[in-house]
XYZ file of N, CA and C in Angstrom:
273
model
N 5.697 -109.560 -62.306
C 4.803 -109.571 -60.625
C 5.461 -108.412 -60.247
N 6.824 -107.753 -60.220
C 7.376 -106.851 -59.530
C 6.793 -105.442 -60.619
N 6.991 -105.476 -61.600
C 6.146 -104.454 -62.181
C 4.690 -104.110 -61.891
N 3.691 -105.093 -61.822
C 2.604 -105.083 -61.083
C 2.130 -104.439 -59.671
N 3.388 -105.026 -58.936
C 3.146 -104.456 -57.592
C 3.644 -103.088 -57.635
N 4.596 -102.561 -58.475
C 4.908 -100.884 -58.480
C 3.952 -100.254 -58.859
N 3.163 -100.452 -60.249
C 1.717 -100.157 -60.315
C 1.031 -99.933 -59.428
N 0.638 -100.667 -58.496
C -0.292 -100.566 -57.512
C 0.242 -99.923 -56.567
N 1.482 -99.337 -56.223
C 1.908 -98.544 -55.209
C 2.289 -97.139 -55.826
N 1.865 -96.869 -57.115
C 2.229 -95.612 -57.684
C 1.456 -94.410 -57.050
N 0.695 -94.867 -56.559
C -0.366 -93.480 -55.796
C 0.240 -93.177 -54.441
N 1.375 -93.913 -54.113
C 1.700 -93.664 -52.619
C 3.086 -92.940 -52.845
N 3.918 -92.639 -54.039
C 4.832 -91.919 -54.530
C 4.690 -90.522 -55.022
N 5.215 -89.649 -54.258
C 5.335 -88.293 -54.146
C 6.486 -87.466 -54.968
N 6.358 -86.625 -55.799
C 7.111 -85.814 -56.473
C 7.048 -84.258 -56.227
N 7.898 -83.663 -56.387
C 7.889 -81.981 -56.622
C 8.354 -81.878 -57.769
N 8.072 -80.581 -58.259
C 8.753 -80.147 -59.647
C 8.635 -78.723 -59.343
N 9.335 -77.699 -59.644
C 9.478 -76.523 -58.974
C 9.951 -75.649 -60.422
N 9.277 -74.256 -60.432
C 9.880 -73.475 -61.184
C 10.519 -72.506 -60.658
N 11.133 -71.726 -61.781
C 11.696 -70.503 -61.238
C 11.841 -69.234 -62.270
N 10.178 -68.819 -62.165
C 9.904 -67.408 -63.115
C 10.767 -66.555 -62.699
N 10.758 -65.509 -63.685
C 11.092 -64.090 -63.597
C 10.097 -63.179 -63.177
N 10.512 -62.356 -62.048
C 9.172 -61.102 -62.222
C 9.306 -60.576 -63.446
N 7.876 -60.158 -64.053
C 8.172 -59.241 -65.236
C 8.491 -57.883 -64.693
N 9.448 -57.284 -65.365
C 9.678 -56.210 -65.247
C 8.794 -54.822 -65.184
N 7.378 -54.839 -65.716
C 6.903 -53.880 -65.650
C 5.977 -54.350 -64.130
N 6.288 -55.098 -63.416
C 5.485 -55.596 -62.082
C 5.975 -54.313 -61.259
N 7.247 -54.024 -61.490
C 8.126 -53.042 -60.811
C 8.051 -53.360 -59.177
N 8.136 -54.369 -58.884
C 8.626 -55.046 -57.378
C 9.581 -56.132 -57.468
N 10.322 -56.167 -56.413
C 11.229 -57.307 -56.281
C 10.550 -58.614 -55.886
N 11.049 -59.703 -55.919
C 10.557 -60.659 -55.704
C 9.829 -60.880 -54.340
N 10.641 -60.412 -53.016
C 9.717 -60.239 -52.149
C 8.674 -59.712 -52.116
N 8.509 -58.626 -52.300
C 7.287 -58.065 -52.599
C 5.919 -58.459 -53.392
N 6.557 -59.188 -54.312
C 5.680 -60.059 -55.252
C 5.311 -61.045 -54.449
N 6.139 -62.021 -53.728
C 5.635 -63.053 -52.949
C 4.633 -62.432 -51.803
N 4.588 -61.589 -51.178
C 3.785 -61.277 -50.203
C 2.612 -60.643 -50.982
N 2.340 -59.937 -51.912
C 1.057 -59.590 -52.774
C 0.853 -61.035 -52.919
N 1.132 -61.933 -53.613
C 0.755 -63.102 -54.186
C -0.161 -63.797 -52.821
N 0.437 -64.040 -51.789
C -0.009 -64.324 -50.491
C -1.183 -63.503 -50.049
N -1.021 -62.355 -50.160
C -2.201 -61.823 -49.175
C -2.970 -61.427 -50.314
N -2.673 -61.220 -51.557
C -3.947 -60.871 -52.314
C -4.632 -62.023 -52.892
N -4.235 -63.062 -53.484
C -4.464 -64.046 -53.770
C -4.510 -65.593 -53.138
N -3.992 -65.580 -51.948
C -3.562 -66.493 -51.061
C -2.983 -67.682 -51.653
N -1.844 -67.552 -52.458
C -0.916 -68.463 -52.976
C 0.591 -68.419 -52.673
N 1.259 -69.204 -52.219
C 2.424 -69.161 -51.612
C 3.361 -69.384 -52.518
N 4.568 -68.462 -52.329
C 5.971 -68.919 -53.420
C 6.997 -68.509 -52.448
N 7.890 -68.601 -52.661
C 9.351 -68.182 -51.935
C 10.288 -67.379 -52.918
N 10.489 -66.085 -52.440
C 11.670 -65.092 -53.092
C 12.880 -66.115 -53.714
N 13.288 -66.059 -54.966
C 14.386 -66.822 -55.368
C 15.480 -66.414 -54.591
N 15.614 -65.257 -53.902
C 17.413 -64.776 -53.411
C 17.183 -65.658 -52.218
N 16.259 -66.093 -51.602
C 16.001 -66.714 -50.375
C 16.977 -68.368 -50.592
N 16.610 -68.514 -51.546
C 17.162 -69.807 -51.827
C 18.522 -70.050 -52.689
N 18.750 -69.263 -53.132
C 20.062 -68.988 -53.902
C 21.194 -68.363 -53.124
N 22.518 -68.260 -53.644
C 23.403 -67.816 -52.702
C 24.258 -66.602 -53.722
N 24.453 -65.658 -53.186
C 25.291 -64.577 -53.634
C 26.710 -65.158 -54.198
N 27.140 -64.861 -55.832
C 28.525 -65.134 -55.979
C 28.932 -64.186 -57.000
N 30.229 -63.474 -56.516
C 30.552 -62.238 -56.952
C 29.933 -60.979 -57.080
N 28.983 -61.000 -56.170
C 27.938 -59.960 -56.679
C 26.850 -60.113 -57.286
N 26.243 -61.546 -57.690
C 25.414 -61.343 -58.369
C 24.630 -62.787 -57.834
N 23.059 -62.475 -57.605
C 22.714 -63.956 -56.858
C 21.397 -64.069 -58.059
N 21.806 -65.570 -58.532
C 20.404 -65.903 -59.845
C 19.331 -66.090 -59.005
N 19.015 -65.945 -58.372
C 17.629 -66.082 -57.826
C 16.899 -64.833 -57.767
N 17.745 -63.189 -57.999
C 17.398 -62.361 -57.846
C 16.186 -62.255 -58.565
N 15.241 -61.420 -58.400
C 13.933 -60.947 -59.288
C 13.183 -62.246 -59.804
N 13.107 -63.676 -59.145
C 12.761 -64.763 -59.461
C 12.358 -65.138 -58.504
N 11.022 -66.039 -58.141
C 10.292 -66.876 -57.143
C 10.219 -68.289 -57.633
N 10.216 -68.855 -56.737
C 10.043 -70.656 -56.737
C 8.871 -70.927 -56.312
N 8.404 -71.785 -57.509
C 6.831 -72.219 -57.280
C 6.915 -73.762 -57.151
N 6.552 -73.958 -56.352
C 6.601 -75.576 -56.174
C 5.270 -76.104 -56.652
N 5.386 -76.968 -57.487
C 4.116 -77.716 -58.292
C 4.094 -79.117 -57.276
N 3.916 -78.913 -56.110
C 3.430 -80.875 -55.252
C 2.213 -80.965 -55.014
N 1.322 -79.740 -55.269
C 0.113 -80.197 -54.989
C -0.626 -80.973 -55.892
N -2.012 -81.114 -56.115
C -2.701 -82.028 -56.775
C -2.599 -81.154 -58.271
N -3.142 -81.974 -59.307
C -2.982 -80.948 -60.721
C -4.057 -79.828 -60.590
N -5.268 -79.998 -60.009
C -6.469 -78.923 -59.936
C -5.925 -77.867 -59.083
N -5.331 -77.989 -58.035
C -4.695 -77.001 -57.270
C -3.531 -76.093 -58.095
N -2.750 -76.677 -58.745
C -1.685 -76.041 -59.445
C -2.137 -75.148 -60.441
N -3.264 -75.651 -61.289
C -3.978 -74.838 -61.984
C -4.509 -73.718 -61.613
N -5.455 -74.046 -60.602
C -5.869 -72.988 -60.021
C -4.832 -71.615 -59.314
N -3.979 -72.026 -58.766
C -3.037 -71.342 -58.128
C -2.355 -70.325 -59.452
N -2.331 -70.940 -60.664
C -1.443 -70.375 -61.904
C -2.748 -69.394 -62.306
N -3.643 -69.604 -62.330
C -4.955 -68.563 -62.784
C -4.723 -67.466 -61.660
N -4.750 -67.631 -60.504
C -4.483 -66.824 -59.369
C -3.237 -66.241 -59.764
N -2.323 -66.746 -59.990
C -0.779 -65.485 -60.327
C -1.511 -64.599 -61.698
N -2.023 -65.134 -62.552
C -2.149 -64.507 -63.852
C -3.031 -63.217 -63.368
N -3.803 -63.654 -62.482
C -5.073 -62.638 -62.069
C -4.069 -61.437 -61.254
N -3.122 -61.438 -60.577
C -2.482 -60.752 -60.057
C -1.502 -59.825 -61.076
N -0.877 -60.613 -62.050
C -0.106 -60.281 -62.938
C -0.787 -58.843 -63.979
N -2.001 -59.505 -64.279
C -3.103 -58.648 -64.919
C -3.657 -57.374 -64.218
N -3.428 -57.104 -63.083
C -3.898 -56.134 -61.937
C -3.164 -55.032 -62.353
N -1.803 -55.254 -62.242
C -0.663 -53.718 -62.873
C -1.035 -53.700 -64.196
């Protein structure tokens, strides 16, 4: 009975998954500029990695990375991935 109730509620549970890809070196922009370009040209939001990490001993592990939140519906995430690829192929 409990398992059946849990299955009936499954559509009410929401979760997120985050990717932290590195900006390709050939792109020649930092992650802040990359995020601005991605939003301006492709209407996709992401966060610069250095905004979400802290510097330790002069090194910020989020530098040259972006955080992509996969919290939207599957089709929207696939569309965003296509737009990111388009932006990267423009260079």
